[in-house]
Amino acid sequence: MSTQKIPLFPLGTVLFPGGPLPLRIFEARYVDMVTRCLRENLEFGVVLISAGNETGQAQICDVGTSARIVDWDQGPDGLLNIVARGERRFFLQSAQAQADGLLIGRVSWAEAEASRPLPAKYASMATTLARLLEQSGPLYEHLESKLQDASWVGFRLAELLPIALETRQHCLTLKDAEARLDLLLPLLNELRSQAR
């Protein structure tokens, strides 16, 4: 299995393929990383912090998603604001810190999930997702809607539903779209019953 080295951005969030990720960049190591990614059109890896925090020492999960910057600007405070989009899932083989503290991960790429029609038994999930997307504001306005694609529906629900980070991470690690939808369906039903 071939591996590749990519810079890592440990965060308190889970990024899914196709999903948007807004970030405010202020640490020098990440400003340098973002500048290089923009200049050379490179990906960086987003990994969930399992213990610790974003500005100090952190333990990270071993499955993440690469991200590519799709928009950026510099705020009046001088900080970089970027929007990245999730691309490919990866397995983290190892990680090493550079002198500036930036983590460089050696990753192997997960096989992309094939596009599959959403089975009829999950149709209500697509309806709920359509409503969530309407309420989600500008981040989701430019995403191509694929409400009939099982993987796309599962990934979007996993990032939009108010569920635990551990559950989101588990959704990312699952290799089968229907298994992800099966995991999310009872959680969605519980949220619906709470809302009544």
Short mmCIF file of C-alpha atoms in Angstrom, two decimals:
data_model
loop_
_atom_site.label_atom_id
_atom_site.label_comp_id
_atom_site.label_asym_id
_atom_site.label_seq_id
_atom_site.Cartn_x
_atom_site.Cartn_y
_atom_site.Cartn_z
CA MET A 1 0.00 0.00 0.00
CA SER A 2 1.55 3.29 -1.06
CA THR A 3 1.72 6.18 1.39
CA GLN A 4 2.03 9.94 1.06
CA LYS A 5 3.13 12.70 3.42
CA ILE A 6 0.69 15.55 4.04
CA PRO A 7 0.50 18.33 6.64
CA LEU A 8 -2.08 17.66 9.36
CA PHE A 9 -4.50 20.04 11.03
CA PRO A 10 -5.79 18.48 14.28
CA LEU A 11 -9.20 19.95 15.12
CA GLY A 12 -12.13 19.45 17.44
CA THR A 13 -14.31 18.53 14.50
CA VAL A 14 -14.74 15.77 11.92
CA LEU A 15 -14.53 16.58 8.21
CA PHE A 16 -16.28 14.36 5.67
CA PRO A 17 -15.64 14.01 1.94
CA GLY A 18 -17.53 16.77 0.13
CA GLY A 19 -18.18 18.76 3.30
CA PRO A 20 -17.27 22.41 3.91
CA LEU A 21 -14.86 23.50 6.64
CA PRO A 22 -14.57 27.19 7.59
CA LEU A 23 -11.41 28.06 9.56
CA ARG A 24 -9.79 31.17 11.03
CA ILE A 25 -6.05 30.75 10.82
CA PHE A 26 -3.83 32.55 13.35
CA GLU A 27 -1.00 30.22 14.41
CA ALA A 28 2.18 30.78 12.38
CA ARG A 29 2.59 27.09 11.54
CA TYR A 30 -0.91 26.96 10.00
CA VAL A 31 -0.54 30.32 8.23
CA ASP A 32 2.59 28.87 6.57
CA MET A 33 0.77 25.62 5.77
CA VAL A 34 -2.24 27.42 4.25
CA THR A 35 0.02 29.72 2.22
CA ARG A 36 1.88 26.73 0.78
CA CYS A 37 -1.36 24.81 0.12
CA LEU A 38 -2.79 27.82 -1.75
CA ARG A 39 0.39 28.46 -3.72
CA GLU A 40 0.87 24.81 -4.76
CA ASN A 41 -2.79 23.67 -4.75
CA LEU A 42 -2.04 21.04 -2.09
CA GLU A 43 -4.28 19.15 0.29
CA PHE A 44 -3.88 19.05 4.05
CA GLY A 45 -5.27 16.44 6.41
CA VAL A 46 -7.96 17.12 9.01
CA VAL A 47 -7.93 14.77 12.00
CA LEU A 48 -10.11 14.77 15.10
CA ILE A 49 -8.40 15.47 18.41
CA SER A 50 -9.22 12.55 20.73
CA ALA A 51 -7.47 14.09 23.77
CA GLY A 52 -5.82 17.46 24.40
CA ASN A 53 -6.57 20.65 22.49
CA GLU A 54 -5.95 22.51 19.24
CA THR A 55 -3.22 24.81 20.56
CA GLY A 56 -1.24 22.38 22.72
CA GLN A 57 -0.32 18.72 22.79
CA ALA A 58 -3.04 16.53 21.33
CA GLN A 59 -3.75 12.90 20.64
CA ILE A 60 -5.39 12.43 17.26
CA CYS A 61 -7.57 9.84 15.57
CA ASP A 62 -6.06 7.62 12.90
CA VAL A 63 -8.73 8.18 10.24
CA GLY A 64 -9.15 11.63 8.73
CA THR A 65 -10.09 13.48 5.56
CA SER A 66 -7.93 15.54 3.26
CA ALA A 67 -9.07 19.09 2.57
CA ARG A 68 -8.48 21.51 -0.27
CA ILE A 69 -8.90 25.27 0.15
CA VAL A 70 -11.72 26.59 -2.05
CA ASP A 71 -11.99 30.17 -0.75
CA TRP A 72 -10.05 32.57 1.45
CA ASP A 73 -9.79 36.16 2.55
CA GLN A 74 -7.97 38.21 5.13
CA GLY A 75 -10.18 39.68 7.83
CA PRO A 76 -9.87 43.24 9.19
CA ASP A 77 -8.06 41.74 12.18
CA GLY A 78 -5.35 40.41 9.83
CA LEU A 79 -6.34 36.78 10.37
CA LEU A 80 -6.79 34.42 7.44
CA ASN A 81 -10.30 33.09 6.90
CA ILE A 82 -10.47 30.01 4.71
CA VAL A 83 -13.11 27.60 3.51
CA ALA A 84 -11.82 24.14 2.70
CA ARG A 85 -13.72 21.21 1.25
CA GLY A 86 -13.28 17.60 2.30
CA GLU A 87 -11.82 15.38 -0.39
CA ARG A 88 -10.48 11.89 0.44
CA ARG A 89 -10.49 9.77 3.59
CA PHE A 90 -7.14 8.50 4.80
CA PHE A 91 -5.59 6.20 7.36
CA LEU A 92 -2.84 7.82 9.40
CA GLN A 93 0.20 5.54 9.52
CA SER A 94 2.45 7.88 11.52
CA ALA A 95 2.86 11.56 12.40
CA GLN A 96 5.91 13.63 13.20
CA ALA A 97 6.18 17.23 14.34
CA GLN A 98 8.39 19.66 12.43
CA ALA A 99 10.51 22.22 14.27
CA ASP A 100 7.64 24.75 14.04
CA GLY A 101 5.20 22.25 15.58
CA LEU A 102 3.34 21.43 12.35
CA LEU A 103 2.46 17.74 12.20
CA ILE A 104 3.33 15.87 9.03
CA GLY A 105 1.42 12.64 8.59
CA ARG A 106 2.27 9.62 6.52
CA VAL A 107 -1.11 8.50 5.19
CA SER A 108 -2.59 5.80 3.01
CA TRP A 109 -5.72 6.67 1.09
CA ALA A 110 -9.03 4.91 1.68
CA GLU A 111 -10.90 3.72 -1.36
CA ALA A 112 -13.56 6.24 -2.35
CA GLU A 113 -17.12 5.07 -1.82
CA ALA A 114 -18.87 4.42 -5.10
CA SER A 115 -21.94 6.51 -5.79
CA ARG A 116 -25.00 4.37 -4.99
CA PRO A 117 -28.69 5.22 -5.20
CA LEU A 118 -30.29 5.95 -1.84
CA PRO A 119 -32.42 2.92 -0.89
CA ALA A 120 -36.13 3.70 -0.44
CA LYS A 121 -36.06 2.83 3.27
CA TYR A 122 -33.87 5.93 3.87
CA ALA A 123 -36.01 8.37 1.85
CA SER A 124 -37.15 10.20 5.00
CA MET A 125 -33.49 10.86 5.85
CA ALA A 126 -33.02 12.66 2.53
CA THR A 127 -36.13 14.76 3.26
CA THR A 128 -34.76 15.73 6.67
CA LEU A 129 -31.37 16.49 5.15
CA ALA A 130 -32.94 18.79 2.54
CA ARG A 131 -34.53 20.81 5.38
CA LEU A 132 -31.25 20.92 7.33
CA LEU A 133 -29.37 22.15 4.26
CA GLU A 134 -31.90 24.95 3.74
CA GLN A 135 -31.27 26.13 7.31
CA SER A 136 -27.48 25.78 7.16
CA GLY A 137 -26.65 29.10 5.54
CA PRO A 138 -24.05 30.13 3.01
CA LEU A 139 -21.56 27.29 3.62
CA TYR A 140 -23.89 24.83 1.93
CA GLU A 141 -25.33 27.10 -0.76
CA HIS A 142 -22.72 26.14 -3.35
CA LEU A 143 -22.59 22.42 -2.64
CA GLU A 144 -24.02 20.29 -5.40
CA SER A 145 -27.02 18.53 -3.86
CA LYS A 146 -26.96 14.74 -4.22
CA LEU A 147 -30.00 13.74 -2.19
CA GLN A 148 -30.32 10.45 -4.10
CA ASP A 149 -26.74 9.35 -3.32
CA ALA A 150 -26.43 7.12 -0.23
CA SER A 151 -22.87 8.20 0.68
CA TRP A 152 -23.55 11.90 0.20
CA VAL A 153 -26.69 11.77 2.36
CA GLY A 154 -24.91 9.87 5.12
CA PHE A 155 -21.88 12.18 5.14
CA ARG A 156 -24.01 15.34 5.21
CA LEU A 157 -26.26 14.04 8.00
CA ALA A 158 -23.24 12.96 10.04
CA GLU A 159 -21.81 16.50 9.86
CA LEU A 160 -25.09 18.39 10.37
CA LEU A 161 -26.93 16.40 13.04
CA PRO A 162 -26.24 17.34 16.67
CA ILE A 163 -24.42 14.12 17.55
CA ALA A 164 -21.34 13.32 19.63
CA LEU A 165 -17.91 13.75 18.05
CA GLU A 166 -17.18 10.06 18.71
CA THR A 167 -20.25 9.14 16.66
CA ARG A 168 -19.19 11.46 13.84
CA GLN A 169 -15.73 9.90 13.84
CA HIS A 170 -17.27 6.42 13.78
CA CYS A 171 -19.34 7.48 10.75
CA LEU A 172 -16.13 8.56 9.03
CA THR A 173 -14.47 5.20 9.67
CA LEU A 174 -17.35 3.16 8.26
CA LYS A 175 -16.62 1.91 4.75
CA ASP A 176 -20.22 1.26 3.76
CA ALA A 177 -22.84 3.95 3.09
CA GLU A 178 -25.76 1.79 4.27
CA ALA A 179 -23.98 0.93 7.54
CA ARG A 180 -23.55 4.69 8.12
CA LEU A 181 -27.23 5.35 7.38
CA ASP A 182 -28.24 2.45 9.66
CA LEU A 183 -26.18 4.00 12.46
CA LEU A 184 -27.71 7.46 11.92
CA LEU A 185 -31.35 6.45 11.46
CA PRO A 186 -32.16 5.67 15.14
CA LEU A 187 -30.31 8.84 16.21
CA LEU A 188 -32.35 10.85 13.73
CA ASN A 189 -35.60 9.22 14.91
CA GLU A 190 -34.69 10.05 18.51
CA LEU A 191 -34.03 13.69 17.59
CA ARG A 192 -37.36 13.84 15.74
CA SER A 193 -39.25 12.47 18.77
CA GLN A 194 -37.52 15.00 21.06
CA ALA A 195 -38.58 17.81 18.73
CA ARG A 196 -42.26 16.84 18.93
#
